[in-house]
Structure formats: C-alpha cells, structure tokens
mmCIF file of C-alpha atoms in Angstrom:
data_model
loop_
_atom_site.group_PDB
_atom_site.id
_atom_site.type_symbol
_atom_site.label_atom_id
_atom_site.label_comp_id
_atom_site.label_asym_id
_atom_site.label_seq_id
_atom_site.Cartn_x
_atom_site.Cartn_y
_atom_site.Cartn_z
ATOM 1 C CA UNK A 1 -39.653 -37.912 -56.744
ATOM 2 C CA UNK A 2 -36.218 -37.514 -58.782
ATOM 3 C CA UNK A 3 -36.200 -33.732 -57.285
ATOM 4 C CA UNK A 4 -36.568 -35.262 -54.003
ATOM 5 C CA UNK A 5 -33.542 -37.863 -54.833
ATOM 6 C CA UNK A 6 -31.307 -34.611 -56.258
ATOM 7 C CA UNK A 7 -32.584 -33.102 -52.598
ATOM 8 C CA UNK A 8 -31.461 -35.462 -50.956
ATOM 9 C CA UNK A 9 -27.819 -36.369 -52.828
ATOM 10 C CA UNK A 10 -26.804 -32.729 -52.120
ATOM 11 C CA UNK A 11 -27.426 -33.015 -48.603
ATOM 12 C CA UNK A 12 -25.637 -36.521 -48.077
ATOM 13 C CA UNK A 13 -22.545 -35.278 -49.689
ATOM 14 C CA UNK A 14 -21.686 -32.535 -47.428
ATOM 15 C CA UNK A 15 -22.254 -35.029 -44.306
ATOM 16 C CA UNK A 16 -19.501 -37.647 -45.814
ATOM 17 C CA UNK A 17 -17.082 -34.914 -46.694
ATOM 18 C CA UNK A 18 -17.522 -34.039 -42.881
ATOM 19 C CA UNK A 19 -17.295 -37.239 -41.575
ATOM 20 C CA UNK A 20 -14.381 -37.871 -43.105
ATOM 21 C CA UNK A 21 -12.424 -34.756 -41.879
ATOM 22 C CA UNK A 22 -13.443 -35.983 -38.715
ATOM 23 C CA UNK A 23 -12.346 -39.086 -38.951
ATOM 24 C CA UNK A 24 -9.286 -38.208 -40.669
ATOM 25 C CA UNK A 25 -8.548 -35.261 -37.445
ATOM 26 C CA UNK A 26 -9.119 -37.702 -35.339
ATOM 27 C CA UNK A 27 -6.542 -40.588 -36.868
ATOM 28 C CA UNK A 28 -4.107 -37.261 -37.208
ATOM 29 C CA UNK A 29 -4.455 -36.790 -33.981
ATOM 30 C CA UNK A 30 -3.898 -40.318 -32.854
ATOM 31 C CA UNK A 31 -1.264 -40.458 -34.875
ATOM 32 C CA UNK A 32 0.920 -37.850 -34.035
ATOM 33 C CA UNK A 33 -0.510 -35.838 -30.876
ATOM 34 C CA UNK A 34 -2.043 -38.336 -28.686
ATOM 35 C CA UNK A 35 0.481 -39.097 -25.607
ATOM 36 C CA UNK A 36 3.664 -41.205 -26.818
ATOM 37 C CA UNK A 37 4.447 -43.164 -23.327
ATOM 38 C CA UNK A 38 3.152 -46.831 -23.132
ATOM 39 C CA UNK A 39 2.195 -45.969 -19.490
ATOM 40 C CA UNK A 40 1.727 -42.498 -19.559
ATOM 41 C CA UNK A 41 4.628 -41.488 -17.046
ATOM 42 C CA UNK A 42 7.344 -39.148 -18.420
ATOM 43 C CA UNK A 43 10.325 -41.354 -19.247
ATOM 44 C CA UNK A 44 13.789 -40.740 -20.187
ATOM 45 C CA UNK A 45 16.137 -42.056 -22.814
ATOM 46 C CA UNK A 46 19.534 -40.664 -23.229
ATOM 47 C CA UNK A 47 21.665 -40.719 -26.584
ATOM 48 C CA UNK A 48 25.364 -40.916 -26.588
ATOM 49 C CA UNK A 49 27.827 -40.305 -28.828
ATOM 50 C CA UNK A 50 27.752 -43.920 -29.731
ATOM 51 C CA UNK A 51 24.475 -44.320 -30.393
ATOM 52 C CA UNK A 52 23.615 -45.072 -33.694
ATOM 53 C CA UNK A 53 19.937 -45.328 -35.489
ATOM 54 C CA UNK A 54 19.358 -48.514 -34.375
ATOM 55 C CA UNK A 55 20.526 -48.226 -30.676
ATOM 56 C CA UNK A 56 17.987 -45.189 -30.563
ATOM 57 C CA UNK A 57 15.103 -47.164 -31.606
ATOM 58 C CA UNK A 58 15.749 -49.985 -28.775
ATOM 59 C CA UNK A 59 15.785 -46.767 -26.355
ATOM 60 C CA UNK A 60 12.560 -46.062 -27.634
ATOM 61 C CA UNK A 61 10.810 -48.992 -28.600
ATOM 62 C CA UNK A 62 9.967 -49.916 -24.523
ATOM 63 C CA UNK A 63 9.259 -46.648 -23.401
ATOM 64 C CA UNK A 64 6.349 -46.247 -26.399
ATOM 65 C CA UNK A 65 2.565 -47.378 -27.488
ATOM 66 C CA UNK A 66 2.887 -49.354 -30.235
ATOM 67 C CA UNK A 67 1.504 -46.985 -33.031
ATOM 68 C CA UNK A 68 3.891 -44.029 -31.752
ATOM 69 C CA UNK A 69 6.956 -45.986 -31.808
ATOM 70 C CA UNK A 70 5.668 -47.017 -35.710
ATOM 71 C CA UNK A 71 5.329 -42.783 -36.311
ATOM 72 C CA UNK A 72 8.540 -42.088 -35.259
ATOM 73 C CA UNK A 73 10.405 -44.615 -37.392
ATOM 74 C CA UNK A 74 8.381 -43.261 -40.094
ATOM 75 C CA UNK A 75 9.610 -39.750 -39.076
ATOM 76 C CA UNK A 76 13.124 -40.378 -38.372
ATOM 77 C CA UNK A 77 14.154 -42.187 -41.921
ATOM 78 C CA UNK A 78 11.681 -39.479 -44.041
ATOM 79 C CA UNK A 79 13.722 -36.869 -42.094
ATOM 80 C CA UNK A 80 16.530 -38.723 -42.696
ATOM 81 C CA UNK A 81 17.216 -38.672 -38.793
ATOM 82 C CA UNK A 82 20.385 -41.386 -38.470
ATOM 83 C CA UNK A 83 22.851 -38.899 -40.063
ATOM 84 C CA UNK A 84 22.221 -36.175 -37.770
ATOM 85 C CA UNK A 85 21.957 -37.682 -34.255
ATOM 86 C CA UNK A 86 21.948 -35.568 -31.200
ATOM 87 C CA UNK A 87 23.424 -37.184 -27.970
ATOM 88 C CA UNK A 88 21.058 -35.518 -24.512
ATOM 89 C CA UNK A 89 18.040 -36.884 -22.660
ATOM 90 C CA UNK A 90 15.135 -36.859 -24.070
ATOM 91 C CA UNK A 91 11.485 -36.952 -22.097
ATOM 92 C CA UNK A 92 9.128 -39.936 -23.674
ATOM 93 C CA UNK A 93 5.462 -39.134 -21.868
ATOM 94 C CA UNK A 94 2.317 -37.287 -22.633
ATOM 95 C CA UNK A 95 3.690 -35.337 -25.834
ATOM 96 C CA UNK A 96 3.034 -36.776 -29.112
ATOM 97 C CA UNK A 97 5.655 -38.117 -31.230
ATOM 98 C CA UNK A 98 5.437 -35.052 -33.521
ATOM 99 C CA UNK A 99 6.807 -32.922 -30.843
ATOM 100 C CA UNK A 100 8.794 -35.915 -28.997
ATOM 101 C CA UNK A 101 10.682 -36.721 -32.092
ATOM 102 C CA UNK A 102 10.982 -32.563 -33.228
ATOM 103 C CA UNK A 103 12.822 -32.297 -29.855
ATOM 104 C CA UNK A 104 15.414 -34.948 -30.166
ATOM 105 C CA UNK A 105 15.996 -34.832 -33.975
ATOM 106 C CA UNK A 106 16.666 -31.262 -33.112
ATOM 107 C CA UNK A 107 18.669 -31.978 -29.833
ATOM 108 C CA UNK A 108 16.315 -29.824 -27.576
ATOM 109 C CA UNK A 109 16.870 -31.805 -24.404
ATOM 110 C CA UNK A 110 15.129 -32.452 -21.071
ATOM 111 C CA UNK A 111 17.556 -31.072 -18.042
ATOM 112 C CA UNK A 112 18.824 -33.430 -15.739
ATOM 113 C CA UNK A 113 19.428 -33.011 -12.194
ATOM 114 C CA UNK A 114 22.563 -33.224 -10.870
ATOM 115 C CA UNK A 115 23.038 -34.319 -7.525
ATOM 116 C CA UNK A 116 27.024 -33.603 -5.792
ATOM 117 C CA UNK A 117 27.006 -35.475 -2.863
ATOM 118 C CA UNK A 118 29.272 -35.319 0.272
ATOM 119 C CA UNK A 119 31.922 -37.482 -1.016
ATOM 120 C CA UNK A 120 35.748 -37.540 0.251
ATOM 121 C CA UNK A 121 38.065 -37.436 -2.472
ATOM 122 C CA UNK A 122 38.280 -36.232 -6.201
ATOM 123 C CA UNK A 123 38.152 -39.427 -7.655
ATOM 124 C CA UNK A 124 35.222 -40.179 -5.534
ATOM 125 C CA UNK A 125 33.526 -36.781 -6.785
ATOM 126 C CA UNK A 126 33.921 -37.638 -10.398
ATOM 127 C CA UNK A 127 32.875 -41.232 -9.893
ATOM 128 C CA UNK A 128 29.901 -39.088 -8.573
ATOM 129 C CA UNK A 129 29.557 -36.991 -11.108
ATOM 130 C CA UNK A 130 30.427 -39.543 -14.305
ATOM 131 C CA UNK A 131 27.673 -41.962 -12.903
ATOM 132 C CA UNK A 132 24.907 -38.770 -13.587
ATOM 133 C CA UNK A 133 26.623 -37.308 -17.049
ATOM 134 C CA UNK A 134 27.872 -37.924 -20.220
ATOM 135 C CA UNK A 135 31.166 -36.726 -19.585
ATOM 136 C CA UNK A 136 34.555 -38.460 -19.217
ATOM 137 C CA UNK A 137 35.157 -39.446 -15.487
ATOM 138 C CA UNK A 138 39.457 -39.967 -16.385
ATOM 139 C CA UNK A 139 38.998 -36.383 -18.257
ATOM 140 C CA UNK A 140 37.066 -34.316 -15.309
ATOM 141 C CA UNK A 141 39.686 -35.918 -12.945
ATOM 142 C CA UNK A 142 42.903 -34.391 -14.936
ATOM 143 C CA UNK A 143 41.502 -31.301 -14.936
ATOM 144 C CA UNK A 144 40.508 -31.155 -11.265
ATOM 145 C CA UNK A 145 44.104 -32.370 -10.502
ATOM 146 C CA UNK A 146 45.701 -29.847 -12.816
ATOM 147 C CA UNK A 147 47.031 -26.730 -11.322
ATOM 148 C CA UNK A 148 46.535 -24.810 -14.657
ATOM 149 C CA UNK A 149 42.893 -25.757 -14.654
ATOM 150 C CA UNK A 150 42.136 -24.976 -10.960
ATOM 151 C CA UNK A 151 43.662 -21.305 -11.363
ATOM 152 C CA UNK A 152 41.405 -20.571 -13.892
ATOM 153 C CA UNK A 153 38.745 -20.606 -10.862
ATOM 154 C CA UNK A 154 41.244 -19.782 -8.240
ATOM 155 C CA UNK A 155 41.825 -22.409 -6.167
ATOM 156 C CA UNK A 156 44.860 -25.186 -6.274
ATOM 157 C CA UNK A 157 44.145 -29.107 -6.933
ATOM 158 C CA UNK A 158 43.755 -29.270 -3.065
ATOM 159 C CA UNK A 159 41.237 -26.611 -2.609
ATOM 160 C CA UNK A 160 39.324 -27.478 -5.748
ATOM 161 C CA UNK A 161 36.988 -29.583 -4.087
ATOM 162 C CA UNK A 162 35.875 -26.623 -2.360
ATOM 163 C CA UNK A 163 33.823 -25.766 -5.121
ATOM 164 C CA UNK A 164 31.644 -27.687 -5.062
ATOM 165 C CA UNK A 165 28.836 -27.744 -2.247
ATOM 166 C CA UNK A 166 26.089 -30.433 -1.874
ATOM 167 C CA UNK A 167 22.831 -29.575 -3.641
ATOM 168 C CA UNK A 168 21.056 -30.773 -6.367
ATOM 169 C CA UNK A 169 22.012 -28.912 -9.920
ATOM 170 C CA UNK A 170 19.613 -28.713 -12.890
ATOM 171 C CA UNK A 171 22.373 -29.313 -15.829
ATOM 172 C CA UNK A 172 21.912 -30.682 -19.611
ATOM 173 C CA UNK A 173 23.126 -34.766 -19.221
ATOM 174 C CA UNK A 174 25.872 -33.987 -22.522
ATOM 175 C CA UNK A 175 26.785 -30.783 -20.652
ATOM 176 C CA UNK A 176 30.834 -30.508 -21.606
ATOM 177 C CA UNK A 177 33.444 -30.130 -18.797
ATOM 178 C CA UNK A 178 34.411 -26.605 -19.560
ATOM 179 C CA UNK A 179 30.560 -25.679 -19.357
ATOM 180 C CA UNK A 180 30.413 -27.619 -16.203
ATOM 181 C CA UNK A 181 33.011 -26.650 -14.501
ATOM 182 C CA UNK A 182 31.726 -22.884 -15.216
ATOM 183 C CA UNK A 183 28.397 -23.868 -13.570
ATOM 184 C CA UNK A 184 29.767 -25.196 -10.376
ATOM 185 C CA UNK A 185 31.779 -22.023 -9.929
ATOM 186 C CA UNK A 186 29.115 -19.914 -10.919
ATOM 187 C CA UNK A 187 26.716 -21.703 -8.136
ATOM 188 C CA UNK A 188 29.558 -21.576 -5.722
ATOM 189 C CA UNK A 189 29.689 -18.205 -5.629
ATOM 190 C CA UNK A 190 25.733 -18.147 -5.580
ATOM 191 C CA UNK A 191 26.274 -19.765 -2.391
ATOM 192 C CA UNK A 192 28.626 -17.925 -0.969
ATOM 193 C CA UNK A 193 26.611 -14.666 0.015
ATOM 194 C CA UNK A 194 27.952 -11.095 1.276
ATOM 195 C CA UNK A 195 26.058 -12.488 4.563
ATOM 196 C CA UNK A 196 28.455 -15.733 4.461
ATOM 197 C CA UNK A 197 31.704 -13.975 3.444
ATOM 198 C CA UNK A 198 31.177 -11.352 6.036
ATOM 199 C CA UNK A 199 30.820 -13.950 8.744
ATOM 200 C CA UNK A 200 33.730 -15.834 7.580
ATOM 201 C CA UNK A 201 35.590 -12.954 7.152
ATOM 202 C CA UNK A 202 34.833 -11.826 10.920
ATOM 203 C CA UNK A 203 36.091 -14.904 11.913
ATOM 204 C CA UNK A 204 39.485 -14.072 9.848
ATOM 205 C CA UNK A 205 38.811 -17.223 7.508
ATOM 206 C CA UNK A 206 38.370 -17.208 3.786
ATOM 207 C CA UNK A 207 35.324 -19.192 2.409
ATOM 208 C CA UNK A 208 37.836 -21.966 1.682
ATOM 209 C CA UNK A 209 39.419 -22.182 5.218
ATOM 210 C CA UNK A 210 35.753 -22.114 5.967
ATOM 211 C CA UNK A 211 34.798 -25.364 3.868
ATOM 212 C CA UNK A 212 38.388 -26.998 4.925
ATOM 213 C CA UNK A 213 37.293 -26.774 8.505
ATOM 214 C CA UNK A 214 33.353 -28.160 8.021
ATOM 215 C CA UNK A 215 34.589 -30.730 6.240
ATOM 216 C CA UNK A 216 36.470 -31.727 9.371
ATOM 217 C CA UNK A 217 33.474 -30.786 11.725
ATOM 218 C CA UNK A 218 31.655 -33.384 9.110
ATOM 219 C CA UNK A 219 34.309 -36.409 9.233
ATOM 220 C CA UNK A 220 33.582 -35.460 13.420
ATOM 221 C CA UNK A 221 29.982 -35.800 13.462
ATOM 222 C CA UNK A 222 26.503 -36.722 11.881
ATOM 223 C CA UNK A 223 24.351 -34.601 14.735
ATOM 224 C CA UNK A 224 24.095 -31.157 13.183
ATOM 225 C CA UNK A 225 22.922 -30.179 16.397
ATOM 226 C CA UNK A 226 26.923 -30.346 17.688
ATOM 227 C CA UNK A 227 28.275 -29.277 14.593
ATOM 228 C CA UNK A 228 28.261 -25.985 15.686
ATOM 229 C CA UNK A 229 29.992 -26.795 19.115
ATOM 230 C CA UNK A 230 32.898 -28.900 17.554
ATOM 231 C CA UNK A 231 33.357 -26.185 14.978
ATOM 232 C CA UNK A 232 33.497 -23.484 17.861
ATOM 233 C CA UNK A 233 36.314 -26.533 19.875
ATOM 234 C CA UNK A 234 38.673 -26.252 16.416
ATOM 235 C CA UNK A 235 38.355 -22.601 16.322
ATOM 236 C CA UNK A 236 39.677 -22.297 19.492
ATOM 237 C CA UNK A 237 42.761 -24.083 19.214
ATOM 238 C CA UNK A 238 43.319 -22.265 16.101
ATOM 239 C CA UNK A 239 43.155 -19.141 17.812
ATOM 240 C CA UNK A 240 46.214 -20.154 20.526
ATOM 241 C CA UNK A 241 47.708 -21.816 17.890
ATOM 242 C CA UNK A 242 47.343 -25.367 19.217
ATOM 243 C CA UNK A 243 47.730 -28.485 16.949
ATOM 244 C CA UNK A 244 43.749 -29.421 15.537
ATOM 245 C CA UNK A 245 44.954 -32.743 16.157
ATOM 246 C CA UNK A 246 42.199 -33.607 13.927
ATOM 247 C CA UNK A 247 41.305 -37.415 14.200
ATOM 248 C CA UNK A 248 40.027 -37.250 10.531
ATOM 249 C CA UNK A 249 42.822 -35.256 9.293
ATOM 250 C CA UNK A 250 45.204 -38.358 10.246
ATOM 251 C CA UNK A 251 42.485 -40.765 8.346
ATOM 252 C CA UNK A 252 42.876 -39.030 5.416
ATOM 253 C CA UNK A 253 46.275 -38.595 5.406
ATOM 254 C CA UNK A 254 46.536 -42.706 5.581
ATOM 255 C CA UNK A 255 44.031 -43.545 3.672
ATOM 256 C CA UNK A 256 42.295 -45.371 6.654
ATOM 257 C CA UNK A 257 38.833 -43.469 6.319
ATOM 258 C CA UNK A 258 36.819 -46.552 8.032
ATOM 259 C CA UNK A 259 39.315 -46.745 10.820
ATOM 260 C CA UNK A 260 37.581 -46.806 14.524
ATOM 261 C CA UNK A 261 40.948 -45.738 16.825
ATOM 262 C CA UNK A 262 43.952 -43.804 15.570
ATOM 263 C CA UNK A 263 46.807 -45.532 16.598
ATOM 264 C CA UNK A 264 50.370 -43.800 17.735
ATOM 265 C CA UNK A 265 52.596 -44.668 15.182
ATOM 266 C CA UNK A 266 49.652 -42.582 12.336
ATOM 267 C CA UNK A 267 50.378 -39.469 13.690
ATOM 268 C CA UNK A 268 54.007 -39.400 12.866
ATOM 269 C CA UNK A 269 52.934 -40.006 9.048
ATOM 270 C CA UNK A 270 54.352 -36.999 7.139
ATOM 271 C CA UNK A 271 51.484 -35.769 5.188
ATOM 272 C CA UNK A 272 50.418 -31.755 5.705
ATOM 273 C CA UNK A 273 47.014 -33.435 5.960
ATOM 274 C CA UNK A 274 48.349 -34.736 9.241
ATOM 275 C CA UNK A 275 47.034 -32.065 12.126
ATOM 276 C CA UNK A 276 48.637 -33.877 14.998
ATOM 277 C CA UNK A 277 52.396 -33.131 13.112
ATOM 278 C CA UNK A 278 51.696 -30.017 11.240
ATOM 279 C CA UNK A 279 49.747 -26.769 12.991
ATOM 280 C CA UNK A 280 46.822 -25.009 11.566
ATOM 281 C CA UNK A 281 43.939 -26.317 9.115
ATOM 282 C CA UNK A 282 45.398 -28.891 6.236
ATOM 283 C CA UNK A 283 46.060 -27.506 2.671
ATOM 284 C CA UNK A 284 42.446 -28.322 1.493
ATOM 285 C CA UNK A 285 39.398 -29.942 2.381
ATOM 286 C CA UNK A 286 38.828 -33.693 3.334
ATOM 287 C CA UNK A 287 35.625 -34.167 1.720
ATOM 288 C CA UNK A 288 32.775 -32.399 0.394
ATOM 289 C CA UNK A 289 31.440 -30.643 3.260
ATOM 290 C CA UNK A 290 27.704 -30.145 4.413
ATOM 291 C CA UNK A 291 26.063 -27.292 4.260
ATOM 292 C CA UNK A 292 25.279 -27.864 7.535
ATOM 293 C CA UNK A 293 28.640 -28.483 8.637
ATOM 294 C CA UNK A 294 29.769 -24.598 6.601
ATOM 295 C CA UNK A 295 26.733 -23.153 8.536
ATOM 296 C CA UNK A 296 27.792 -24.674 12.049
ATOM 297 C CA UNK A 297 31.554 -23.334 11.499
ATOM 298 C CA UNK A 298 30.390 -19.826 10.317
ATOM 299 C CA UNK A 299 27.882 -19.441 13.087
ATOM 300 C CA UNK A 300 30.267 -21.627 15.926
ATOM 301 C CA UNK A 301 29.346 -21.606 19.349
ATOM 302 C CA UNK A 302 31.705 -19.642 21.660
ATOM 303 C CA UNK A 303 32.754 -22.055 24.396
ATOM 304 C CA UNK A 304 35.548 -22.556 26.600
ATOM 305 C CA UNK A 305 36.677 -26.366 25.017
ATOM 306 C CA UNK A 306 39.617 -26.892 23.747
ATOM 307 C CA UNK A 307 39.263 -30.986 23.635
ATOM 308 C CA UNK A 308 36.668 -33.956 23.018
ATOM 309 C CA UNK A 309 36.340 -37.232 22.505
ATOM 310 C CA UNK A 310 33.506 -39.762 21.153
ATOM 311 C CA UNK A 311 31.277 -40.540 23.948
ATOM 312 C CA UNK A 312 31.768 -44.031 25.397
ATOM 313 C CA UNK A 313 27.709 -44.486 24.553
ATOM 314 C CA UNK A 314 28.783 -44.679 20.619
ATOM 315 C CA UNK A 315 25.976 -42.274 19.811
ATOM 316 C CA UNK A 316 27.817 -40.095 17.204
ATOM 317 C CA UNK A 317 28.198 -37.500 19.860
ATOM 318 C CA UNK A 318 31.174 -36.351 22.174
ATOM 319 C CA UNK A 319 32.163 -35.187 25.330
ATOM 320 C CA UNK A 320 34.047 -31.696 25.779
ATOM 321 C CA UNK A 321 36.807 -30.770 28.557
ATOM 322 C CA UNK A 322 38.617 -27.785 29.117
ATOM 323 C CA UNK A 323 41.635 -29.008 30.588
ATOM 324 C CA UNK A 324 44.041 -32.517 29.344
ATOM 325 C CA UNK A 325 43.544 -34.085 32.615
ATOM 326 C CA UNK A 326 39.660 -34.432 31.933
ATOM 327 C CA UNK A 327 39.921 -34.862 28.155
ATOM 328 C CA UNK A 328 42.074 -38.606 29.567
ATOM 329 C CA UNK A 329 39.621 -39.607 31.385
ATOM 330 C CA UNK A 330 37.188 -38.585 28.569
ATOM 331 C CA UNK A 331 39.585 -40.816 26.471
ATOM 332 C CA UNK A 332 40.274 -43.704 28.911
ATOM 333 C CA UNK A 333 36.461 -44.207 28.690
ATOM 334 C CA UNK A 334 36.278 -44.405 24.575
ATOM 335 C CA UNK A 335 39.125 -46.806 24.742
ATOM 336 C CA UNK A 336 37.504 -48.599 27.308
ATOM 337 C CA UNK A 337 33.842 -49.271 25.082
ATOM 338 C CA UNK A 338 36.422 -50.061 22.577
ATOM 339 C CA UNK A 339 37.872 -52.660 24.341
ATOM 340 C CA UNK A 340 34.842 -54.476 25.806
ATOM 341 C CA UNK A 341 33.356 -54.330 21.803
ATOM 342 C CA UNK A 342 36.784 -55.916 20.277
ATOM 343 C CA UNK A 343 36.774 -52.868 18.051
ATOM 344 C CA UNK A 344 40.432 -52.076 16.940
#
C-alpha cells in the first residue's frame, strides 16, 4: 500500500505543475494578449502635445475592457511612460495591451486619412485640413500665403491651391507642415501624368491654367456630364481672346460666393479675379477643383459656343448659343424664373 501511495504522489505532482502552467498561460494571455477594445471595434485615440499622463488614461479608459485598461496603467508607470509621451493616433481594438501600449509608448502610430475637399479659399482649405491634423491651422495658412514658401514648390500664393487635388491621403495625424506640404506636392505630381501634361500641353495650357479653368467649370456646374461642354465654351473664347466673363470669377472677386444674379455695378470691381474687366483666365484658381472638372477641361468638347446661361428650369444645367442675340434671349429667360421666384 505505501508503494502504491509513493505511485501515486509522483504522478499527481506532474498534473498540478501542468495545470498550473495552464492556468497561469491562460491568465497571461488574458492579461496581456486577449483583444483590448470594450466592444471589439478598432478605435482611435489621439495624443497631443498637451496631453499629459492623466489626459491619456481618460482617452483610454472608454475605449477599453476593464482588466486591459488596469494592464496598461500597470505598464505605463513600471515603464515609466508619463515622461516620454508620444503625440499620434493610436488604434485601441483586437490587439492586446502588450502590443497596444508597445505601440504608443513607442509612438508607432495608426495612419490617418486625410480627406482635401473641394473647398474655395485657403483659409477654407486649412480649416479643412486643421479639423483632420494636429497641425497649426494660423501656421499652414502663413506659409500657403507666403511667396517664399510657395516657390519652394513653384507656384505663387495664388496658384498654391493648385496643389492640392481632391482625394483622400493616408498621412500620420502629428504629420509636421514641412512633411506635409512635401506630400501634397509629391501626390500632385503623382496626379499629374505624362498622359495629363501632354493633353494640357496640346491645348497650350500648363497643369495650373488647367486647374484655374476647372475650378471655374466647377463654380459653373454640378453635372459632370456638361463639364466637359462648358470647359470646351471657355476655351473658345480664350482662343479669340474674348473676355471669360466668368460669372464665378466676379463672385470671388466680391466675396459674394452664395450670390444667385450678378449685378452691373460687380463687374466694374477691380480685382484680376474679375473676368468681365480683365481678359484671359484669373491669376489662380477659385477653389479646389474636381477631378472631374480637370478631366472635363483636358478632354473639352469641341463645339461652336461661345455663350450660356443657367437654364430657366433651375436644374444646374445651361443653355449654349453661338451668337449674343440668342445668348439674350437665353438670358431674358433666367432673369425671368428669377423674377417670378423673388430670387435677387
């Protein structure tokens, strides 16, 4: 019998010693590997430069299970984490806090995507741009408006705008201006093929007369399917050097971007924006153009219009004339469905 006990002491041991490795795995693994989101969907949290230890934790706190969020303040003040901060965005979702906290103790960030949108002025771009980054709005906006700064990419404070097209960027949220800045020209030219250049160059425009006309054809129209024949309407006056007389051009110049007539006494304001007082295109863009509005000026249709106005229907679309006498009556229609609606 007490060989049988010995027997079976030496086989019980073994079994604990496994047991608790397991259990001890598993509590590791619960600990630190199992998913760190409360919900498990991949959150973000981003850290500023004014973040401090505790404004960190509050990021975290909502976004994690209960047991994580416990981990990580464990982590941070062994690792001594709240003198060595990293601002960026950080993902909080099916990671475990080991690796979640490695990656922002260590400031290896999540991208963020950066969306430009079609917007009309700078200010109005780095409003854009400050509500999606880090970066000083006030700061962005000197440099875009500094003549030093826009050489450095070639353009002048009223072409800047032009390099920026419409898409959706995949940036890091604490990205600095100067590495910014070097990213929008570098996806500029992305955009700007040997196909594109070669069009515009056919047409005897330079991709920046290019976007300073679609930005027109986009102040003009929301139906891409016209685009290309108001595009093809400007190019033609520009070709027997006629005025644009650019009804957008004028809004700009005055400010008046919500403005549903253009009355006489605008197009004697003295702006080179103005197109009814000053020939050729204006001395930059007046908004971010389309891409649809730079595809429908480089591939323009060839027509024989060299006028329109908004169709009396107020669909967004317009009617064409070859000659003044029908562009009038064209006109004495708008003003008309103007009239009757007590638009001024």
């Amino acid at each position: 019998m007490r060989k049988t006990k010995r027997k079976s002491s030496k086989r019980t041991l073994p079994r604990i010693l496994t047991a608790l490795f397991v259990i001890g795995a598993i509590a590791v693994y619960f600990l630190f590997f199992s998913a760190m989101s409360r919900d498990g969907e991949k959150k973000y949290i981003v850290i500023d430069e004014n973040d401090n230890i505790d404004s960190v934790y509050s990021k975290v706190k909502p976004l994690a299970t209960k047991t994580s969020y416990w981990v990580f303040r464990q982590m941070a003040a062994y690792s001594n984490y709240k003198d060595h901060i990293c601002t960026g965005r950080y993902a909080i979702g099916t990671a475990g806090v080991l690796r979640t906290f490695r990656h922002i103790s260590h400031g290896q960030q999540s991208p963020a995507d950066l969306t430009i949108k079609s917007v009309r002025t700078l200010r109005d771009l780095t409003n854009n741009i400050g509500d999606q980054l880090m970066l000083s709005r006030i700061e962005l906006l000197n440099r875009l408006s500094s003549k030093e700064e826009c050489a450095k990419y070639g353009y002048t404070p009223e072409t800047i705008i032009a390099m920026f097209v419409p898409n959706t960027y995949e940036v890091y949220w604490d990205i600095s201006i100067d590495k910014f800045l070097e990213k929008m020209d570098k996806e500029s030219k992305k955009f700007w093929t040997f196909e594109r250049r070669q069009k515009a160059k056919e047409d005897k425009l330079s991709p920046v007369e290019v976007m300073t006309l679609a930005s027109i054809v986009d102040e003009e129209t929301d139906n891409e399917k016209e685009m290309p024949l108001i595009a093809g309407m400007y190019i033609n006056r520009l070709h027997i050097d006629m005025p644009l007389q650019a009804d957008p051009t004028v809004k700009f110049a005055t400010k008046n971007f919500e403005a549903h007539r253009i009355y006489h006494k605008w197009l004697d304001y003295d702006s080179p924006y103005n197109t009814y007082k000053y020939h050729g295109l204006p001395p930059g863009p007046i908004r971010i153009p389309s891409i649809a509005a730079i595809d429908a000026v480089l591939n323009y249709v060839h027509h024989d219009y060299i006028y329109m106005c908004a169709k009396e229907d107020f669909s967004g679309t317009h009617n064409f004339a070859k000659t003044y006498e029908e562009h009038q009556e064209n006109a004495a229609k708008y003003a008309k469905a103007l009239n009757e609606r007590g638009i001024k």
